[in-house]
mmCIF file of C-alpha atoms in Angstrom:
data_model
loop_
_atom_site.group_PDB
_atom_site.id
_atom_site.type_symbol
_atom_site.label_atom_id
_atom_site.label_comp_id
_atom_site.label_asym_id
_atom_site.label_seq_id
_atom_site.Cartn_x
_atom_site.Cartn_y
_atom_site.Cartn_z
ATOM 1 C CA MET A 441 105.810 25.117 39.238
ATOM 2 C CA PRO A 442 108.190 27.516 37.448
ATOM 3 C CA SER A 443 111.599 26.089 36.593
ATOM 4 C CA LEU A 444 114.623 26.634 38.836
ATOM 5 C CA GLU A 445 116.287 28.417 35.913
ATOM 6 C CA ALA A 446 113.412 30.902 35.677
ATOM 7 C CA MET A 447 113.612 31.544 39.427
ATOM 8 C CA ARG A 448 117.349 32.200 39.187
ATOM 9 C CA VAL A 449 116.846 34.646 36.300
ATOM 10 C CA PHE A 450 114.106 36.410 38.290
ATOM 11 C CA GLU A 451 116.333 36.651 41.379
ATOM 12 C CA VAL A 452 119.249 38.151 39.460
ATOM 13 C CA ALA A 453 117.078 40.572 37.458
ATOM 14 C CA GLY A 454 115.304 41.745 40.603
ATOM 15 C CA ARG A 455 118.601 42.221 42.420
ATOM 16 C CA HIS A 456 120.093 44.348 39.641
ATOM 17 C CA GLY A 457 116.924 46.139 38.547
ATOM 18 C CA SER A 458 118.180 45.605 35.020
ATOM 19 C CA TYR A 459 117.675 42.883 32.425
ATOM 20 C CA SER A 460 120.975 43.825 30.772
ATOM 21 C CA ARG A 461 123.019 43.467 33.956
ATOM 22 C CA ALA A 462 121.225 40.223 34.758
ATOM 23 C CA ALA A 463 122.154 38.939 31.293
ATOM 24 C CA ASP A 464 125.797 39.859 31.919
ATOM 25 C CA GLU A 465 125.896 37.991 35.242
ATOM 26 C CA LEU A 466 124.116 34.925 33.871
ATOM 27 C CA ASN A 467 126.059 34.980 30.577
ATOM 28 C CA ILE A 468 122.882 34.908 28.463
ATOM 29 C CA THR A 469 121.254 37.459 26.155
ATOM 30 C CA HIS A 470 118.999 40.339 27.184
ATOM 31 C CA GLY A 471 116.232 38.713 25.119
ATOM 32 C CA ALA A 472 116.603 35.446 27.011
ATOM 33 C CA VAL A 473 116.182 37.248 30.337
ATOM 34 C CA SER A 474 113.106 39.093 29.069
ATOM 35 C CA GLN A 475 111.598 35.876 27.753
ATOM 36 C CA ARG A 476 112.152 33.971 31.027
ATOM 37 C CA ILE A 477 110.577 36.795 33.039
ATOM 38 C CA ARG A 478 107.591 36.993 30.686
ATOM 39 C CA GLN A 479 107.051 33.234 30.929
ATOM 40 C CA LEU A 480 107.345 33.396 34.717
ATOM 41 C CA GLU A 481 104.764 36.204 34.897
ATOM 42 C CA GLU A 482 102.387 34.121 32.774
ATOM 43 C CA GLN A 483 102.858 31.119 35.074
ATOM 44 C CA VAL A 484 102.272 32.974 38.344
ATOM 45 C CA GLY A 485 99.588 35.241 36.880
ATOM 46 C CA VAL A 486 100.964 38.572 38.138
ATOM 47 C CA THR A 487 103.206 41.344 36.798
ATOM 48 C CA LEU A 488 106.612 41.129 38.487
ATOM 49 C CA PHE A 489 108.458 44.069 36.894
ATOM 50 C CA GLN A 490 107.583 47.555 35.726
ATOM 51 C CA ARG A 491 109.763 49.972 33.781
ATOM 52 C CA ALA A 492 110.985 53.076 35.641
ATOM 53 C CA GLY A 493 113.225 55.104 33.343
ATOM 54 C CA HIS A 494 116.222 52.940 32.490
ATOM 55 C CA ARG A 495 115.510 50.492 35.330
ATOM 56 C CA MET A 496 113.189 47.514 35.610
ATOM 57 C CA GLU A 497 111.714 47.808 39.093
ATOM 58 C CA LEU A 498 109.949 45.058 40.979
ATOM 59 C CA THR A 499 106.227 45.576 41.501
ATOM 60 C CA PRO A 500 104.875 45.156 45.071
ATOM 61 C CA SER A 501 104.007 41.537 44.195
ATOM 62 C CA GLY A 502 107.438 41.112 42.645
ATOM 63 C CA ARG A 503 109.179 42.407 45.785
ATOM 64 C CA ARG A 504 107.281 39.965 48.000
ATOM 65 C CA MET A 505 108.135 37.081 45.690
ATOM 66 C CA HIS A 506 111.755 38.167 45.269
ATOM 67 C CA GLY A 507 112.513 38.008 48.987
ATOM 68 C CA ARG A 508 111.148 34.467 49.232
ATOM 69 C CA VAL A 509 112.899 33.307 46.061
ATOM 70 C CA THR A 510 116.230 34.723 47.283
ATOM 71 C CA ARG A 511 115.928 32.898 50.591
ATOM 72 C CA SER A 512 114.843 29.672 48.865
ATOM 73 C CA LEU A 513 117.792 29.715 46.471
ATOM 74 C CA ALA A 514 120.103 30.248 49.434
ATOM 75 C CA GLU A 515 118.570 27.183 51.110
ATOM 76 C CA LEU A 516 119.194 25.140 47.964
ATOM 77 C CA THR A 517 122.800 26.341 47.868
ATOM 78 C CA ALA A 518 123.168 25.330 51.503
ATOM 79 C CA ALA A 519 121.802 21.854 50.839
ATOM 80 C CA VAL A 520 124.040 21.221 47.824
ATOM 81 C CA THR A 521 127.127 22.622 49.551
ATOM 82 C CA ALA A 522 126.516 20.476 52.626
ATOM 83 C CA LEU A 523 126.264 17.341 50.483
ATOM 84 C CA SER A 524 129.379 18.136 48.460
ATOM 85 C CA SER A 525 131.565 19.320 51.349
ATOM 86 C CA SER A 526 133.111 16.038 52.383
ATOM 87 C CA GLY A 527 136.630 17.478 52.387
ATOM 88 C CA PRO A 528 138.449 19.459 55.080
ATOM 89 C CA ASP A 529 137.177 22.699 56.604
ATOM 90 C CA VAL A 530 137.659 25.827 54.500
ATOM 91 C CA GLU A 531 137.971 29.544 55.236
ATOM 92 C CA VAL A 532 136.324 32.480 53.467
ATOM 93 C CA THR A 533 137.760 35.960 54.086
ATOM 94 C CA VAL A 534 135.337 38.885 53.928
ATOM 95 C CA SER A 535 136.261 42.562 54.063
ATOM 96 C CA MET A 536 133.768 45.212 55.183
ATOM 97 C CA LEU A 537 133.409 48.496 57.037
ATOM 98 C CA PRO A 538 133.741 48.176 60.833
ATOM 99 C CA VAL A 539 130.165 49.346 61.465
ATOM 100 C CA MET A 540 128.748 46.769 59.029
ATOM 101 C CA ALA A 541 130.879 44.017 60.539
ATOM 102 C CA ALA A 542 129.899 44.843 64.120
ATOM 103 C CA ARG A 543 126.222 45.705 63.715
ATOM 104 C CA TRP A 544 125.038 43.867 60.610
ATOM 105 C CA LEU A 545 127.190 40.773 60.065
ATOM 106 C CA LEU A 546 128.198 39.608 63.551
ATOM 107 C CA PRO A 547 124.644 39.261 64.963
ATOM 108 C CA ARG A 548 123.745 37.101 61.943
ATOM 109 C CA LEU A 549 126.950 35.058 61.675
ATOM 110 C CA PRO A 550 125.914 32.260 64.087
ATOM 111 C CA LYS A 551 123.128 31.316 61.642
ATOM 112 C CA PHE A 552 125.701 30.880 58.881
ATOM 113 C CA ASN A 553 127.986 28.849 61.179
ATOM 114 C CA GLU A 554 125.082 26.554 62.059
ATOM 115 C CA ARG A 555 124.180 26.014 58.408
ATOM 116 C CA TYR A 556 127.761 25.645 57.162
ATOM 117 C CA PRO A 557 129.853 24.298 60.056
ATOM 118 C CA GLN A 558 132.705 23.412 57.685
ATOM 119 C CA ILE A 559 133.064 27.014 56.362
ATOM 120 C CA HIS A 560 134.871 29.427 58.687
ATOM 121 C CA ILE A 561 134.521 33.174 58.086
ATOM 122 C CA ASN A 562 137.559 35.410 58.545
ATOM 123 C CA VAL A 563 136.213 38.950 59.060
ATOM 124 C CA ARG A 564 138.473 41.873 58.191
ATOM 125 C CA SER A 565 137.013 45.270 59.068
ATOM 126 C CA ASP A 566 138.708 48.333 57.636
ATOM 127 C CA ARG A 567 137.732 51.676 56.135
ATOM 128 C CA LEU A 568 140.192 51.148 53.250
ATOM 129 C CA LEU A 569 139.203 49.177 50.146
ATOM 130 C CA ALA A 570 140.571 45.651 50.212
ATOM 131 C CA ASN A 571 143.080 44.539 47.601
ATOM 132 C CA PHE A 572 141.818 41.095 46.631
ATOM 133 C CA LYS A 573 145.279 39.880 45.605
ATOM 134 C CA SER A 574 147.679 41.278 48.196
ATOM 135 C CA ASP A 575 145.182 41.152 51.115
ATOM 136 C CA ARG A 576 143.990 37.630 50.200
ATOM 137 C CA VAL A 577 140.350 38.671 50.466
ATOM 138 C CA ASP A 578 137.665 36.493 48.859
ATOM 139 C CA ILE A 579 134.643 38.796 49.004
ATOM 140 C CA ALA A 580 133.941 42.326 50.233
ATOM 141 C CA VAL A 581 130.939 44.454 51.154
ATOM 142 C CA ARG A 582 131.473 47.932 49.755
ATOM 143 C CA LEU A 583 129.407 51.109 49.786
ATOM 144 C CA GLY A 584 129.465 52.774 46.390
ATOM 145 C CA SER A 585 128.032 52.944 42.886
ATOM 146 C CA GLY A 586 128.778 49.321 41.956
ATOM 147 C CA ALA A 587 131.481 50.178 39.410
ATOM 148 C CA TRP A 588 134.694 48.369 40.340
ATOM 149 C CA LYS A 589 136.706 47.431 37.287
ATOM 150 C CA GLY A 590 137.507 43.751 36.888
ATOM 151 C CA LEU A 591 135.279 42.663 39.787
ATOM 152 C CA ASN A 592 131.769 41.245 40.068
ATOM 153 C CA ALA A 593 129.507 43.646 41.965
ATOM 154 C CA ILE A 594 126.057 42.546 43.196
ATOM 155 C CA ARG A 595 123.731 44.995 44.937
ATOM 156 C CA LEU A 596 123.221 43.840 48.518
ATOM 157 C CA MET A 597 121.005 46.629 49.849
ATOM 158 C CA ASP A 598 120.288 50.327 49.497
ATOM 159 C CA GLU A 599 121.064 52.702 52.334
ATOM 160 C CA GLU A 600 118.952 55.315 54.119
ATOM 161 C CA VAL A 601 119.605 57.475 57.167
ATOM 162 C CA PHE A 602 117.278 58.931 59.788
ATOM 163 C CA PRO A 603 117.721 60.735 63.154
ATOM 164 C CA VAL A 604 117.998 58.765 66.403
ATOM 165 C CA CYS A 605 118.981 59.281 70.009
ATOM 166 C CA SER A 606 119.110 57.354 73.259
ATOM 167 C CA PRO A 607 115.769 56.998 75.069
ATOM 168 C CA HIS A 608 117.639 58.434 78.073
ATOM 169 C CA TYR A 609 118.993 61.471 76.225
ATOM 170 C CA ASN A 610 118.243 64.621 78.247
ATOM 171 C CA ASP A 611 116.430 62.421 80.794
ATOM 172 C CA GLY A 612 113.983 61.331 78.100
ATOM 173 C CA ARG A 613 112.969 64.896 77.226
ATOM 174 C CA PHE A 614 113.855 65.032 73.549
ATOM 175 C CA THR A 615 112.137 66.675 70.620
ATOM 176 C CA ARG A 616 110.753 65.000 67.526
ATOM 177 C CA ASP A 617 110.452 68.291 65.640
ATOM 178 C CA PRO A 618 113.182 68.440 62.940
ATOM 179 C CA ARG A 619 113.251 72.234 63.113
ATOM 180 C CA ALA A 620 114.356 72.010 66.755
ATOM 181 C CA PHE A 621 117.143 69.448 66.249
ATOM 182 C CA VAL A 622 119.811 72.145 65.819
ATOM 183 C CA ASN A 623 119.087 73.321 69.379
ATOM 184 C CA GLU A 624 120.157 69.910 70.689
ATOM 185 C CA ARG A 625 123.597 68.320 70.941
ATOM 186 C CA MET A 626 124.374 67.065 67.429
ATOM 187 C CA LEU A 627 126.592 64.094 66.596
ATOM 188 C CA ILE A 628 128.161 64.337 63.146
ATOM 189 C CA ASP A 629 129.329 61.822 60.553
ATOM 190 C CA PRO A 630 131.295 63.847 57.936
ATOM 191 C CA ASN A 631 130.384 61.246 55.288
ATOM 192 C CA VAL A 632 126.632 61.695 55.902
ATOM 193 C CA PRO A 633 126.001 65.403 56.606
ATOM 194 C CA TRP A 634 122.948 66.536 58.510
ATOM 195 C CA SER A 635 122.425 69.278 55.897
ATOM 196 C CA ALA A 636 121.445 66.651 53.291
ATOM 197 C CA TRP A 637 118.829 65.136 55.600
ATOM 198 C CA PHE A 638 117.375 68.554 56.480
ATOM 199 C CA ARG A 639 117.122 69.508 52.778
ATOM 200 C CA SER A 640 115.426 66.206 51.954
ATOM 201 C CA CYS A 641 112.635 66.854 54.448
ATOM 202 C CA GLY A 642 112.210 70.504 53.471
ATOM 203 C CA VAL A 643 113.685 72.083 56.610
ATOM 204 C CA GLN A 644 115.860 75.165 56.095
ATOM 205 C CA ILE A 645 118.703 75.618 58.568
ATOM 206 C CA ASP A 646 120.240 79.084 58.789
ATOM 207 C CA ARG A 647 123.174 78.170 60.981
ATOM 208 C CA ARG A 648 126.237 75.944 60.824
ATOM 209 C CA ILE A 649 125.657 72.507 62.329
ATOM 210 C CA VAL A 650 128.299 71.789 64.954
ATOM 211 C CA GLY A 651 128.958 68.974 67.398
ATOM 212 C CA ASN A 652 131.203 66.022 68.124
ATOM 213 C CA SER A 653 132.321 64.383 64.881
ATOM 214 C CA PHE A 654 133.069 60.708 64.186
ATOM 215 C CA LEU A 655 134.641 59.281 61.015
ATOM 216 C CA ASP A 656 133.777 55.786 62.247
ATOM 217 C CA ALA A 657 129.995 55.231 62.065
ATOM 218 C CA ASN A 658 130.299 52.577 64.771
ATOM 219 C CA LEU A 659 131.630 55.177 67.225
ATOM 220 C CA LEU A 660 128.857 57.544 66.161
ATOM 221 C CA MET A 661 126.248 54.914 67.078
ATOM 222 C CA GLU A 662 127.907 54.242 70.434
ATOM 223 C CA ALA A 663 127.954 57.961 71.240
ATOM 224 C CA ALA A 664 124.219 58.169 70.487
ATOM 225 C CA ILE A 665 123.492 55.068 72.579
ATOM 226 C CA HIS A 666 125.341 56.650 75.521
ATOM 227 C CA GLY A 667 123.110 59.731 75.360
ATOM 228 C CA GLN A 668 125.686 62.133 73.952
ATOM 229 C CA GLY A 669 123.383 63.639 71.324
ATOM 230 C CA LEU A 670 121.314 63.178 68.183
ATOM 231 C CA ALA A 671 122.787 61.191 65.278
ATOM 232 C CA LEU A 672 121.890 60.159 61.752
ATOM 233 C CA ALA A 673 121.711 56.359 61.846
ATOM 234 C CA ARG A 674 122.137 54.109 58.830
ATOM 235 C CA GLN A 675 119.151 51.844 58.287
ATOM 236 C CA SER A 676 121.406 48.847 57.576
ATOM 237 C CA VAL A 677 122.957 48.855 61.042
ATOM 238 C CA ALA A 678 120.411 50.543 63.334
ATOM 239 C CA ARG A 679 117.774 47.809 63.450
ATOM 240 C CA GLY A 680 119.219 45.873 66.388
ATOM 241 C CA ASP A 681 119.670 48.966 68.544
ATOM 242 C CA LEU A 682 116.147 50.180 67.752
ATOM 243 C CA LEU A 683 114.569 46.795 68.507
ATOM 244 C CA GLY A 684 116.658 46.482 71.669
ATOM 245 C CA GLY A 685 115.511 49.868 72.955
ATOM 246 C CA ARG A 686 119.020 51.332 72.949
ATOM 247 C CA LEU A 687 117.977 53.944 70.388
ATOM 248 C CA VAL A 688 114.713 55.634 69.426
ATOM 249 C CA ARG A 689 113.856 56.981 65.988
ATOM 250 C CA LEU A 690 113.018 60.696 66.018
ATOM 251 C CA SER A 691 111.432 61.032 62.569
ATOM 252 C CA GLU A 692 109.811 58.724 60.041
ATOM 253 C CA HIS A 693 111.520 60.641 57.247
ATOM 254 C CA SER A 694 114.555 58.920 55.733
ATOM 255 C CA TYR A 695 117.181 60.291 53.382
ATOM 256 C CA ARG A 696 118.245 57.828 50.672
ATOM 257 C CA LEU A 697 122.001 57.888 50.177
ATOM 258 C CA PRO A 698 123.214 58.048 46.560
ATOM 259 C CA MET A 699 125.300 54.897 47.192
ATOM 260 C CA SER A 700 124.324 51.279 47.929
ATOM 261 C CA HIS A 701 126.009 48.298 49.572
ATOM 262 C CA PHE A 702 127.453 45.814 47.075
ATOM 263 C CA LEU A 703 128.967 42.359 47.311
ATOM 264 C CA VAL A 704 132.232 42.514 45.400
ATOM 265 C CA TYR A 705 134.493 39.607 44.434
ATOM 266 C CA PRO A 706 136.820 38.458 41.618
ATOM 267 C CA PRO A 707 135.070 36.669 38.716
ATOM 268 C CA SER A 708 137.490 33.758 39.179
ATOM 269 C CA LEU A 709 135.613 32.823 42.381
ATOM 270 C CA ASP A 710 132.292 32.212 40.601
ATOM 271 C CA SER A 711 133.078 28.485 40.743
ATOM 272 C CA ASN A 712 134.254 28.536 44.385
ATOM 273 C CA ALA A 713 131.438 26.753 46.269
ATOM 274 C CA PRO A 714 132.223 28.090 49.795
ATOM 275 C CA VAL A 715 132.484 31.698 48.592
ATOM 276 C CA MET A 716 129.276 31.369 46.568
ATOM 277 C CA ALA A 717 127.505 29.808 49.551
ATOM 278 C CA PHE A 718 128.522 32.778 51.694
ATOM 279 C CA ARG A 719 127.515 35.216 48.927
ATOM 280 C CA ASP A 720 124.050 33.688 48.541
ATOM 281 C CA TRP A 721 123.561 33.585 52.300
ATOM 282 C CA LEU A 722 124.413 37.306 52.565
ATOM 283 C CA LEU A 723 121.904 38.092 49.811
ATOM 284 C CA ALA A 724 119.217 36.075 51.576
ATOM 285 C CA GLU A 725 119.903 37.862 54.868
ATOM 286 C CA ALA A 726 119.673 41.259 53.193
ATOM 287 C CA ALA A 727 116.369 40.258 51.556
ATOM 288 C CA GLY A 728 114.884 39.120 54.871
ATOM 289 C CA PRO A 729 113.127 41.212 57.515
#
């Protein structure tokens, strides 16, 4: 079996898509990361990474292995934390956008509570960036480029958007033709314009897109669920509503946003076991189905 160290290097490199950034997080050299990955590939007998420009992307085999390794490392963290947590209960404060808190974190949180009954999560949802010092926040989920000076930033997941509506919209008589969407009632998120999605799928729109507008993506989703029009849903938060039949997807085409979701926290918390347990659990959840 490959060593636990090699698995950790593989997990970090796959998460960053960069040997250099993995070396920075692990505090080892770029050459050491490359060597560990090469040895791991020799042990498992498959190629795990392939170069794509300046990035090192996981191969299909690498992606399948990465998800399982991420979840396994989270299980190990859970086991060690449970054994070492003989003291009093502790609290971890997380800051995130309201839509992520309501539709991504909260449905999953009972699993964390069951695994770590001694760690209590204080959820702060706000559109403004948290100040880790004055707001007493331990870790945040932010949508951006990953460049926040003086903070650790770990890619949690990429983000895509696609059109959805309620199955009861217009009494169930809705179109799946992108060229006809502008003839329907449109719901608008100013941060994710419809024009970008139309351009990405090669549809030219010769009119201004108008409709009810929502700065809060959570309100946008609720308006779509209540049959008020067509909306661009974020992949990260739409899954539950799609599986539950509250929304239907109108096109298989997705538009990849130029930003990703990152876990952000002060480097001083790298040795904080409860915060690291929550961080690794979030990564495992994002890697899962």
